[in-house]
XYZ file of C-alpha atoms in Angstrom:
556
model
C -32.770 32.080 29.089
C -32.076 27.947 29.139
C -29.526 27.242 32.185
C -26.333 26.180 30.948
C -24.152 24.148 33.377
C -20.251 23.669 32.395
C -18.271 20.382 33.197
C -14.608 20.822 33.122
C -12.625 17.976 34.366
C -9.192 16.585 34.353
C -8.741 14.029 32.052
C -6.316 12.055 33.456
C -7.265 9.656 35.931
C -5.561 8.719 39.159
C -4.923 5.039 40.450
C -7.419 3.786 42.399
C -7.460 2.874 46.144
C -7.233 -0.430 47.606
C -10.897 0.045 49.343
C -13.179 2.628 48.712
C -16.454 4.576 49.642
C -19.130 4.936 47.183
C -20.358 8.719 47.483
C -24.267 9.040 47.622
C -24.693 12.175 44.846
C -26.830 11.816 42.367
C -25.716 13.744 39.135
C -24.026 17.066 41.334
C -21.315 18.350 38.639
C -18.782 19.992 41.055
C -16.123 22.322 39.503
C -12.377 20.991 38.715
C -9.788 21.942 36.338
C -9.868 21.718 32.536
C -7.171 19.370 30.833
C -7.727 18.069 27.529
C -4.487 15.965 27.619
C -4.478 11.958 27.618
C -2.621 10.823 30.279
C 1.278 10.534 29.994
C 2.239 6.534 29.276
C 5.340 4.720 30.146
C 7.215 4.162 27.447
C 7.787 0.328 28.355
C 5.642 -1.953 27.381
C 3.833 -3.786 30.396
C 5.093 -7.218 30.559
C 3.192 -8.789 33.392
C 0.422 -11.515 33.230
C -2.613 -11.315 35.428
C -4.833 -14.297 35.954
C -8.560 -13.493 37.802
C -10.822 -16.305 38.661
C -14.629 -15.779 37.132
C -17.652 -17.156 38.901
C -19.058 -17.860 35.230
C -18.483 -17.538 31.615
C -19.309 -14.193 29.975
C -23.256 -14.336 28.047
C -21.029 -12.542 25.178
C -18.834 -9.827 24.916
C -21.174 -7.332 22.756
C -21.644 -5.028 26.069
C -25.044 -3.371 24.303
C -26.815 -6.624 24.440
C -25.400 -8.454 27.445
C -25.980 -7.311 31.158
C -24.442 -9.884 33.254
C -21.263 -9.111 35.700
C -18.842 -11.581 33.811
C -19.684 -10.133 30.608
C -18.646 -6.355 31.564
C -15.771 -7.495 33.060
C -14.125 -8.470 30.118
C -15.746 -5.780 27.922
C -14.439 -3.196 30.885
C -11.308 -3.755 29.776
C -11.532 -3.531 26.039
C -13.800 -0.800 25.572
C -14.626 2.780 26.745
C -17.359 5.198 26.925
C -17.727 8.923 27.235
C -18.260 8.979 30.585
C -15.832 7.248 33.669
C -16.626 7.201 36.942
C -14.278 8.169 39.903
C -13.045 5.400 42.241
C -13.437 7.705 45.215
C -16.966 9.980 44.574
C -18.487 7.764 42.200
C -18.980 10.904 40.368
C -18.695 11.315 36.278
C -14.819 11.831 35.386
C -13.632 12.189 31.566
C -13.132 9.162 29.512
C -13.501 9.482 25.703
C -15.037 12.658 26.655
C -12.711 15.389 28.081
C -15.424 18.162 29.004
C -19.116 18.445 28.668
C -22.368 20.645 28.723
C -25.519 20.598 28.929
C -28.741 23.112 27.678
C -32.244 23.643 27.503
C -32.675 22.842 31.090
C -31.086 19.363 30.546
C -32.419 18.047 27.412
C -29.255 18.669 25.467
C -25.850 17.452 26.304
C -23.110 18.562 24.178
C -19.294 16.449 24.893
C -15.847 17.340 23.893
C -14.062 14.127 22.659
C -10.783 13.766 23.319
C -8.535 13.850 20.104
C -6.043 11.716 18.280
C -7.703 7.977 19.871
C -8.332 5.058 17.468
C -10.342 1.704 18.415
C -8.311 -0.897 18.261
C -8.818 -1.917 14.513
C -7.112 1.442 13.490
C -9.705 3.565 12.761
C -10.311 6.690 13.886
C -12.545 7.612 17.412
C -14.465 10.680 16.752
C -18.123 11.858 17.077
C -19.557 10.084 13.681
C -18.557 6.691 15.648
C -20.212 7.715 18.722
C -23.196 8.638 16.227
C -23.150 5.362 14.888
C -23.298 3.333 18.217
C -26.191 5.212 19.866
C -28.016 4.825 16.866
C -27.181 1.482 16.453
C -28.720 1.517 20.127
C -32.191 3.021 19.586
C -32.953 0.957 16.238
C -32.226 -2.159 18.125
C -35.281 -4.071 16.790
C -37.989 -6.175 18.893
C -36.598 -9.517 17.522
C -33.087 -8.626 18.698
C -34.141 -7.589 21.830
C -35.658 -10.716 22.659
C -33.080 -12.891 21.329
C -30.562 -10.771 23.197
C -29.387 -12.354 26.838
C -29.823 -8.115 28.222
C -30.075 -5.174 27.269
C -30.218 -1.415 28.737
C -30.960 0.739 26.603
C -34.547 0.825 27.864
C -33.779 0.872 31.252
C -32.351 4.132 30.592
C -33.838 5.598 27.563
C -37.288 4.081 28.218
C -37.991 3.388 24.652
C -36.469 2.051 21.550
C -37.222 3.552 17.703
C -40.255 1.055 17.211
C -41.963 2.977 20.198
C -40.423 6.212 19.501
C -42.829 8.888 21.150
C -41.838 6.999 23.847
C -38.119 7.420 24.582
C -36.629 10.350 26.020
C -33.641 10.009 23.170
C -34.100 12.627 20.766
C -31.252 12.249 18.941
C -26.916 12.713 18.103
C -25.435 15.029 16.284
C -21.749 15.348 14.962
C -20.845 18.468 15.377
C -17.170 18.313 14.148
C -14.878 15.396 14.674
C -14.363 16.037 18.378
C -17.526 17.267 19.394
C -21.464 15.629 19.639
C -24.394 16.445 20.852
C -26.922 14.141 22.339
C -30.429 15.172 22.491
C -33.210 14.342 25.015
C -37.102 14.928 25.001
C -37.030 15.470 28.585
C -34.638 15.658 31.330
C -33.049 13.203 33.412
C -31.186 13.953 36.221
C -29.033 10.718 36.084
C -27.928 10.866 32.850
C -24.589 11.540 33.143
C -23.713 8.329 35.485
C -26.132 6.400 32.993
C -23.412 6.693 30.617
C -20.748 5.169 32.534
C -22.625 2.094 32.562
C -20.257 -0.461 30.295
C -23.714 -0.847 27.835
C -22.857 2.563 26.479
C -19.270 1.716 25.848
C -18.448 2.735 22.509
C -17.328 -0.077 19.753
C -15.916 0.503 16.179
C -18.070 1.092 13.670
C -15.921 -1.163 11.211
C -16.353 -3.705 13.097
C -19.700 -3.467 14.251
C -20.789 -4.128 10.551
C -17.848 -6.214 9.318
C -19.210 -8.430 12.022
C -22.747 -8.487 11.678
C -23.255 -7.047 15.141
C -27.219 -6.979 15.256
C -27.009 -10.809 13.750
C -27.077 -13.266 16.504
C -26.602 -16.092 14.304
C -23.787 -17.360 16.326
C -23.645 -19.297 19.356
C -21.480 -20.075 22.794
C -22.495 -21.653 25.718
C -26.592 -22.038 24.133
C -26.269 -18.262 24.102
C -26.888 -16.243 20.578
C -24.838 -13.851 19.530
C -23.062 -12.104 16.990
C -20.105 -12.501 15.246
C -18.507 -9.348 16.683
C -19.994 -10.410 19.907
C -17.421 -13.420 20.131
C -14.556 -10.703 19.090
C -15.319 -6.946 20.533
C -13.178 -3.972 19.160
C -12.912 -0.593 21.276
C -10.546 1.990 22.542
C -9.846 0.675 25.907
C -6.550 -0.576 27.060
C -6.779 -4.412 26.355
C -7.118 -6.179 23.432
C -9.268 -8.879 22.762
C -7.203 -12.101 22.071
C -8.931 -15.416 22.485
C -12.168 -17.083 24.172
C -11.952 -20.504 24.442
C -13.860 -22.850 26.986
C -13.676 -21.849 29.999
C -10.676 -18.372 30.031
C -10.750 -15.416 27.851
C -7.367 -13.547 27.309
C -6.461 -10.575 26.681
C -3.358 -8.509 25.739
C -2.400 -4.823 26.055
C -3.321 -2.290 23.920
C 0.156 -0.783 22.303
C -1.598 1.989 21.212
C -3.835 3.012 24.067
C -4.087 6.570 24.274
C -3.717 6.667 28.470
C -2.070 4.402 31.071
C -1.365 0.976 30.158
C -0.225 0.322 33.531
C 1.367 -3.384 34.232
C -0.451 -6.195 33.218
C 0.410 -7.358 29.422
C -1.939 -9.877 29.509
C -4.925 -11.068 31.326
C -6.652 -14.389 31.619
C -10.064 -14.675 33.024
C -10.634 -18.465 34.024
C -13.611 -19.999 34.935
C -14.499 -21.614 38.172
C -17.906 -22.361 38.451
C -17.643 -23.620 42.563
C -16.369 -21.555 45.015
C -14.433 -23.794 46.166
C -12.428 -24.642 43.212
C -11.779 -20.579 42.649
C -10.364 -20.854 46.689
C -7.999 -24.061 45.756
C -6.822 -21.853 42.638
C -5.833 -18.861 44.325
C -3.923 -21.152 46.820
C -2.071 -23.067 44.723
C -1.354 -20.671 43.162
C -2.883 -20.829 39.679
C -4.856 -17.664 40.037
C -3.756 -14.090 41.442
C -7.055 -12.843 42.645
C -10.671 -14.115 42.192
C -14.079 -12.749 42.879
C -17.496 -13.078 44.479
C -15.753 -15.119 48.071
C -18.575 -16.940 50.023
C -19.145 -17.785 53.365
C -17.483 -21.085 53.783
C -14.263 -20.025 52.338
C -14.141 -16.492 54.367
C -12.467 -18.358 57.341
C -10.196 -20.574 55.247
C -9.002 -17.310 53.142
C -8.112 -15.593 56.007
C -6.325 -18.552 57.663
C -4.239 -18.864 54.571
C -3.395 -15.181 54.974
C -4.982 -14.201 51.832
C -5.772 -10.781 51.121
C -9.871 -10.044 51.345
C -11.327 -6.976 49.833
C -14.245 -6.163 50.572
C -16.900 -3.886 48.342
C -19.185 -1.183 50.034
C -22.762 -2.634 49.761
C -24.624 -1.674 46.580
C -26.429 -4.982 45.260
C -29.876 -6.116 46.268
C -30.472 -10.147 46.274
C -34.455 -10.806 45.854
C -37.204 -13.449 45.642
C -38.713 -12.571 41.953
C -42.560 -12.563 42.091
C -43.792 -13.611 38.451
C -47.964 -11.549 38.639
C -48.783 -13.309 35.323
C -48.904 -16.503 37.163
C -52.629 -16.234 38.633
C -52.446 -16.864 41.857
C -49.597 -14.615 42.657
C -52.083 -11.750 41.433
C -53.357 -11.864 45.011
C -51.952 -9.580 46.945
C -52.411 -11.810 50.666
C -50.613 -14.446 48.359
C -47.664 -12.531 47.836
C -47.841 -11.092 51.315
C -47.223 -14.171 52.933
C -44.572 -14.969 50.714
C -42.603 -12.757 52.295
C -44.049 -13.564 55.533
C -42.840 -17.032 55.110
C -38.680 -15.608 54.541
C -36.746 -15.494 57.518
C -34.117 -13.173 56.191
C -31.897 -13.286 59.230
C -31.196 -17.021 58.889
C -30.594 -16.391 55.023
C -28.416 -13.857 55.710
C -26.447 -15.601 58.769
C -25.887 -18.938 56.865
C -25.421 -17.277 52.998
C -23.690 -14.033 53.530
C -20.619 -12.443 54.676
C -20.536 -10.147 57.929
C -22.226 -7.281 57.866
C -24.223 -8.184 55.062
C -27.633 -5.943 56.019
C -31.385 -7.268 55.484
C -33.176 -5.467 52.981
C -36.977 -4.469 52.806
C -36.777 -2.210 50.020
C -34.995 -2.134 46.233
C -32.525 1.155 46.938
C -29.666 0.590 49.189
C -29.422 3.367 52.251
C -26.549 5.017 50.851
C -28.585 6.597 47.865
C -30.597 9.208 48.387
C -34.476 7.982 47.963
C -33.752 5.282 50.756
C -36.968 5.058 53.077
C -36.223 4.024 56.381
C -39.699 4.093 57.002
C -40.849 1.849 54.282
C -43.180 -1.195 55.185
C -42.019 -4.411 55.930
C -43.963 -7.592 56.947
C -41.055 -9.341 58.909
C -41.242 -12.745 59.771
C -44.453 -14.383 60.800
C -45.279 -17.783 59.965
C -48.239 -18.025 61.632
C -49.742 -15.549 60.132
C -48.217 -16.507 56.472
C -50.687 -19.532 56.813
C -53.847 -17.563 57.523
C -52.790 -15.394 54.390
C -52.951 -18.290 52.172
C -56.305 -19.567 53.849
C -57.953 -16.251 53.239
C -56.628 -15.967 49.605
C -57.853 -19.336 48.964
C -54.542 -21.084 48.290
C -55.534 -24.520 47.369
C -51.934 -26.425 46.919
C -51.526 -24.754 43.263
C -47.923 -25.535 42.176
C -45.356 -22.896 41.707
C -42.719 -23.439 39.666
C -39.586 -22.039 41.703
C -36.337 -21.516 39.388
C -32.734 -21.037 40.543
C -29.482 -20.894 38.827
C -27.053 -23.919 39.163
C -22.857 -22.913 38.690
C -22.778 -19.733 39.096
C -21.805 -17.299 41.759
C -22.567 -13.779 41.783
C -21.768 -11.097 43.999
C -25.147 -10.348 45.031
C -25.516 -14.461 45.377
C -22.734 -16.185 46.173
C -24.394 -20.148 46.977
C -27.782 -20.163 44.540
C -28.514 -23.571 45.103
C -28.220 -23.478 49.144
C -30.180 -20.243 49.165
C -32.707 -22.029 46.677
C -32.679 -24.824 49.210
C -33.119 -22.677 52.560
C -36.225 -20.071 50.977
C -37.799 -23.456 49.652
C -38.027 -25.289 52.751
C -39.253 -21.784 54.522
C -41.841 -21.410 52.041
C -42.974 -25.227 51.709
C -43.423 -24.895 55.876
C -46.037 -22.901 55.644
C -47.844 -24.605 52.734
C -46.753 -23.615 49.188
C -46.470 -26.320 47.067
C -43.081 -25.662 45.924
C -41.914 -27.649 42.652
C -37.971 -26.579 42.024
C -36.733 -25.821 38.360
C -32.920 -25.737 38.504
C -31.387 -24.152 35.633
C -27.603 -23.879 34.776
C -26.529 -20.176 34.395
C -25.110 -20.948 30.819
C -28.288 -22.386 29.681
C -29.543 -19.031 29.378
C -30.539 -18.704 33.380
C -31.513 -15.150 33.029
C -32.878 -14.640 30.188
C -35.236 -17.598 31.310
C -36.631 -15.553 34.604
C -36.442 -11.977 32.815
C -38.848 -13.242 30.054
C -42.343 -14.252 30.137
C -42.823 -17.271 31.071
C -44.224 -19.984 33.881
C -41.952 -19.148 36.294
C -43.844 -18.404 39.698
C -40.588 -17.823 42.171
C -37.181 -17.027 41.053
C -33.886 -15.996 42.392
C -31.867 -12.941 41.404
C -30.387 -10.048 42.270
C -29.337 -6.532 40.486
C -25.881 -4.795 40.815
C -26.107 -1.233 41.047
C -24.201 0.531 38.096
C -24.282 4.086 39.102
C -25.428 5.995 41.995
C -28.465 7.243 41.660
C -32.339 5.387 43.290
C -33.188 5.341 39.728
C -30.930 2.907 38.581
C -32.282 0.560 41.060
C -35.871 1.216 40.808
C -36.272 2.206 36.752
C -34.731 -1.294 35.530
C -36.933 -3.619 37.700
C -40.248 -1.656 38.232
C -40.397 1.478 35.896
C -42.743 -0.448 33.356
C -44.027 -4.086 33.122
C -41.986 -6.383 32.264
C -41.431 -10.402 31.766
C -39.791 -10.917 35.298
C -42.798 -9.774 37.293
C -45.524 -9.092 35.576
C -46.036 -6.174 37.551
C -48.241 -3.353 36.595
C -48.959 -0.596 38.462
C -49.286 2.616 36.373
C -48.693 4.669 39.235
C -45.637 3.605 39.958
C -44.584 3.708 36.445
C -45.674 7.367 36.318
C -43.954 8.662 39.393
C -40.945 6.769 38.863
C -40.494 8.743 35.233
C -41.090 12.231 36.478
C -38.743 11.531 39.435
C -35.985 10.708 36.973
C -36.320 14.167 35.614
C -36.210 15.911 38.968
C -33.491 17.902 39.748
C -31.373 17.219 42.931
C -33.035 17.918 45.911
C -35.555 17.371 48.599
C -38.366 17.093 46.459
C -36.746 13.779 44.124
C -35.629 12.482 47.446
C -38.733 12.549 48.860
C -40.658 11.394 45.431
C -38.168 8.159 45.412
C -39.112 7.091 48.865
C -42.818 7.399 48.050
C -41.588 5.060 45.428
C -39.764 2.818 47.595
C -43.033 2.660 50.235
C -45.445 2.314 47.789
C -43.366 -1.302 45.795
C -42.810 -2.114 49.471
C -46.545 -2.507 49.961
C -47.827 -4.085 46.811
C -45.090 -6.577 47.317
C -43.706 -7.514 43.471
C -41.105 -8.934 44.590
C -39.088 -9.837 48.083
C -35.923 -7.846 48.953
C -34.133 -9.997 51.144
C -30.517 -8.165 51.627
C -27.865 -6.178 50.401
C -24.870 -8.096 50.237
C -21.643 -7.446 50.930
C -19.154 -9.204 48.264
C -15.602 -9.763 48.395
C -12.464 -10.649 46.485
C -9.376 -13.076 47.579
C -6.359 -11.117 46.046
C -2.809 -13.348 45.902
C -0.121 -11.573 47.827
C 1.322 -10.773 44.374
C -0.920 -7.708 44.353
C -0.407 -4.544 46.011
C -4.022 -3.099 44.870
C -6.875 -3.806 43.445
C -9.369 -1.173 41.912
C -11.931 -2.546 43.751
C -15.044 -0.898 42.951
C -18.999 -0.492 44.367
C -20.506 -0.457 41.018
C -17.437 -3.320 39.398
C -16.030 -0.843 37.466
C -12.795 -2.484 37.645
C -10.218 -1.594 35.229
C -6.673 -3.633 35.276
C -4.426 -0.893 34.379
C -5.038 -0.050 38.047
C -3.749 -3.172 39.147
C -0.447 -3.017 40.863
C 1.625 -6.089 41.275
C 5.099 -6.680 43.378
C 7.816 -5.981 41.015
């Protein structure tokens, strides 16, 4: 008999709190009381304006094919998928998807949608559309994929239709108009938070082909995209009104089926420099902004500016690019990271508390080694690395982003600056390729290429190891040109473990064993921050950014 597990779930969705925990579970589907009701609205139509201050302009506002923090932001805000996640637990909460189940010992996963929702174009939300979208999602083709600035789709799935034995999606179904069924080749344990990830939002299917949406024949910033990428239609509470250079707005959805809250319209404007974002939200011109750095902490807090801070779940790194040749030697990359001195980084770069990293999962997911190797800081012995490997002065080609700030990396340049003078000291020939973030930054270090170093970071999405260690080391890839088929294979069956001891302990193998073949250098998990205006009462602020404004409350 296949094991059947129920989800039954309130559908409304409470505000948010100012500050909040991020729960360590991975996938556990605790009990709570069925409701298949939208959420009661105010009659009165919200009135207020809202302006946030972005560290960068979106890559494009197709969610599917974009996977940078600006991006989602917007896209958070205009469209929905099945799957929410709680502000408190982090756990999976009802979205366009009041209930759920799941069969044949989690390969099939069956959702109730909720009724009587349209996207925003007028037509009607049911389980065809959701059909249509992860469809449109597997048959993404190679050319698109490399044209696209991210996608994640793979990450999750593994696979797209051109390597179809591959994936572990099987399949959708439309049952009826409110229910579908979503089929898997093999279990995966995290599937459920997967879909809260804003990729997996779902868009109308008008307008995904009145708009060309696998056509990136258009173009912002350098970046391709489509046409509906410039214009994205959903179900969520804001509609998309404008992108011009440098601010996106966006107005409130009369006909949202849930809480419109009290912003009528938001502006996203772009600040590029951290400290113009700090003189905007003093003078005024801004009501809350994100991604604070060290040198305007003090200021902030002088001016009596509110400071939220997020619980840790980032990871900032030193990319490691293996197709490079001499990076393939291991003593090479060793004393790479021999050569970081992560406190100083951390001290000069970061705010408070801000930990040191020496693995890819932060410690409040399950999988977290405590015991996993690190080389620390030794200089000295960096050098007699290099000797042995036979380092002879080769140049490598060191990239970093110019204007941008991200949570995970709030100062690229100065960090740049910092690992390249602690590398150069013990004898890498370091030769620095600066690249502006809207000049297609990280698609650039993602790809293959020639670059040797690079600095990034990932954002965790949901809670669960995988979605730290799947995405950057579950199969080779451009960025590091890592290959280690062990890895790969132990990081795919751990996916499909249940909860318990046994996927615990499989993900800190994992961690221990990318620890000591060194493919890239964790250097910290970073504590970010937001400067709210004392206009605003709270602020969703959220571990993973999932950051909706409805939950925005405002002084009357």
């Amino acid at each position: 008999m296949p094991s059947r597990t129920v989800r039954r779930i309130a559908a409304s969705i409470g505000a948010a709190l100012l500050v909040l925990p991020l729960a360590s579970c991975t996938g556990s589907l605790g009990p709570a009381p069925s409701s298949a009701t939208a959420s009661p609205t105010s009659s009165a139509a919200p009135t207020a304006v809202f302006t946030f201050g972005t560290g960068s302009e979106p890559l494009g506002l197709d969610p599917a094919l974009v996977s940078d923090v600006e991006s989602y932001r917007v896209t958070r805000q205009v469209l929905e998928g099945l799957v929410g996640v709680d502000q408190t637990t982090g756990e999976p909460t009802p979205l366009l998807a009041t209930e759920w189940s799941q069969t044949d010992e989690g390969r099939t996963y069956e959702f109730k949608l909720r009724e009587n929702v349209k996207f925003q174009d007028g037509t009607a939300f049911d389980a065809a559309a959701v059909c249509t979208n992860f469809n449109r999602w597997f048959n993404f083709s190679p050319a698109l994929r490399k044209q696209a600035s991210g996608t994640t789709f793979k990450g999750v799935f593994k696979a797209h239709a051109d390597q179809a034995p591959l994936s572990i999606y099987k399949g959708c179904t439309a049952v009826a108009p409110d229910n579908v069924r979503i089929g898997l080749t093999q279990p995966f344990t995290g599937f459920l938070q997967a879909l809260t990830l804003p990729a997996f939002a779902i868009s109308s299917p008008k307008a995904l082909a009145a708009e060309h949406a696998d056509v990136l024949n258009q173009s912002r910033g350098g970046q391709p995209m489509s046409a509906y990428g410039l214009h994205p239609v959903g179900t969520g509470p804001y509609v998309f009104g404008s992108w011009d250079s440098g601010s996106v707005t966006l107005a409130s959805n009369k006909d949202y089926w849930g809480d419109k809250g009290q912003i009528g319209t938001i502006k996203f404007v772009t600040y590029d420099q951290p400290q113009t974002r700090m003189q905007a939200l003093l003078e005024g011109k801004i009501d809350a902004y994100d991604a604070v750095t060290v040198g305007n902490f003090d200021q902030l807090v002088k001016s009596g500016k509110q400071i939220i801070q997020r619980d840790p779940f980032s990871v900032m790194y030193l990319g490691m690019n293996q197709d490079v040749p001499i990076l393939q030697n291991l003593k090479v990359r060793q004393a790479i990271e021999m050569g970081l001195d992560k406190d100083t980084l951390i001290r000069r770069f970061f705010i408070d508390n801000t930990a040191q990293a020496s693995q890819f999962v932060p410690p409040k997911l399950s999988g977290f080694n405590n015991n996993a190797a690190a080389l620390g800081y030794n200089p000295g012995k960096a050098k007699e690395l290099l000797a042995e490997a036979g380092y002879k002065g080769e140049v490598l080609k060191f990239y970093y982003p110019l204007n941008v700030t991200r949570p995970y990396l709030p100062t690229p340049e100065k960090v740049y600056a910092e690992i390249s003078r602690q590398l150069t000291a013990i004898g890498l020939n370091i030769k620095p390729m600066p690249v502006d973030w809207a000049d297609g930054y990280l698609q650039k270090v993602t790809s293959p290429g020639d670059h040797a170093l690079h600095l990034l970071g990932w954002n965790g999405s949901y809670s669960d190891p995988d979605n730290f260690v799947g995405p950057l080391f579950g199969a080779n890839s451009g960025e590091f040109g890592y290959q280690d088929p062990q890895v790969f294979s132990k990081i795919a069956r751990a996916r499909g473990l249940p909860d318990g001891t046994d996927r615990t302990s499989q993900y800190q193998t994992i961690n221990a064993q990318i620890a000591a073949t060194v493919p890239a250098v964790p250097i910290a998990f970073p504590i970010s921050a937001l400067a709210l205006s004392d206009r605003v009462l709270k602020y969703p602020a959220s571990p993973v950014l999932n950051e909706v404004f409805t939950k925005v409350e405002l002084k009357p």
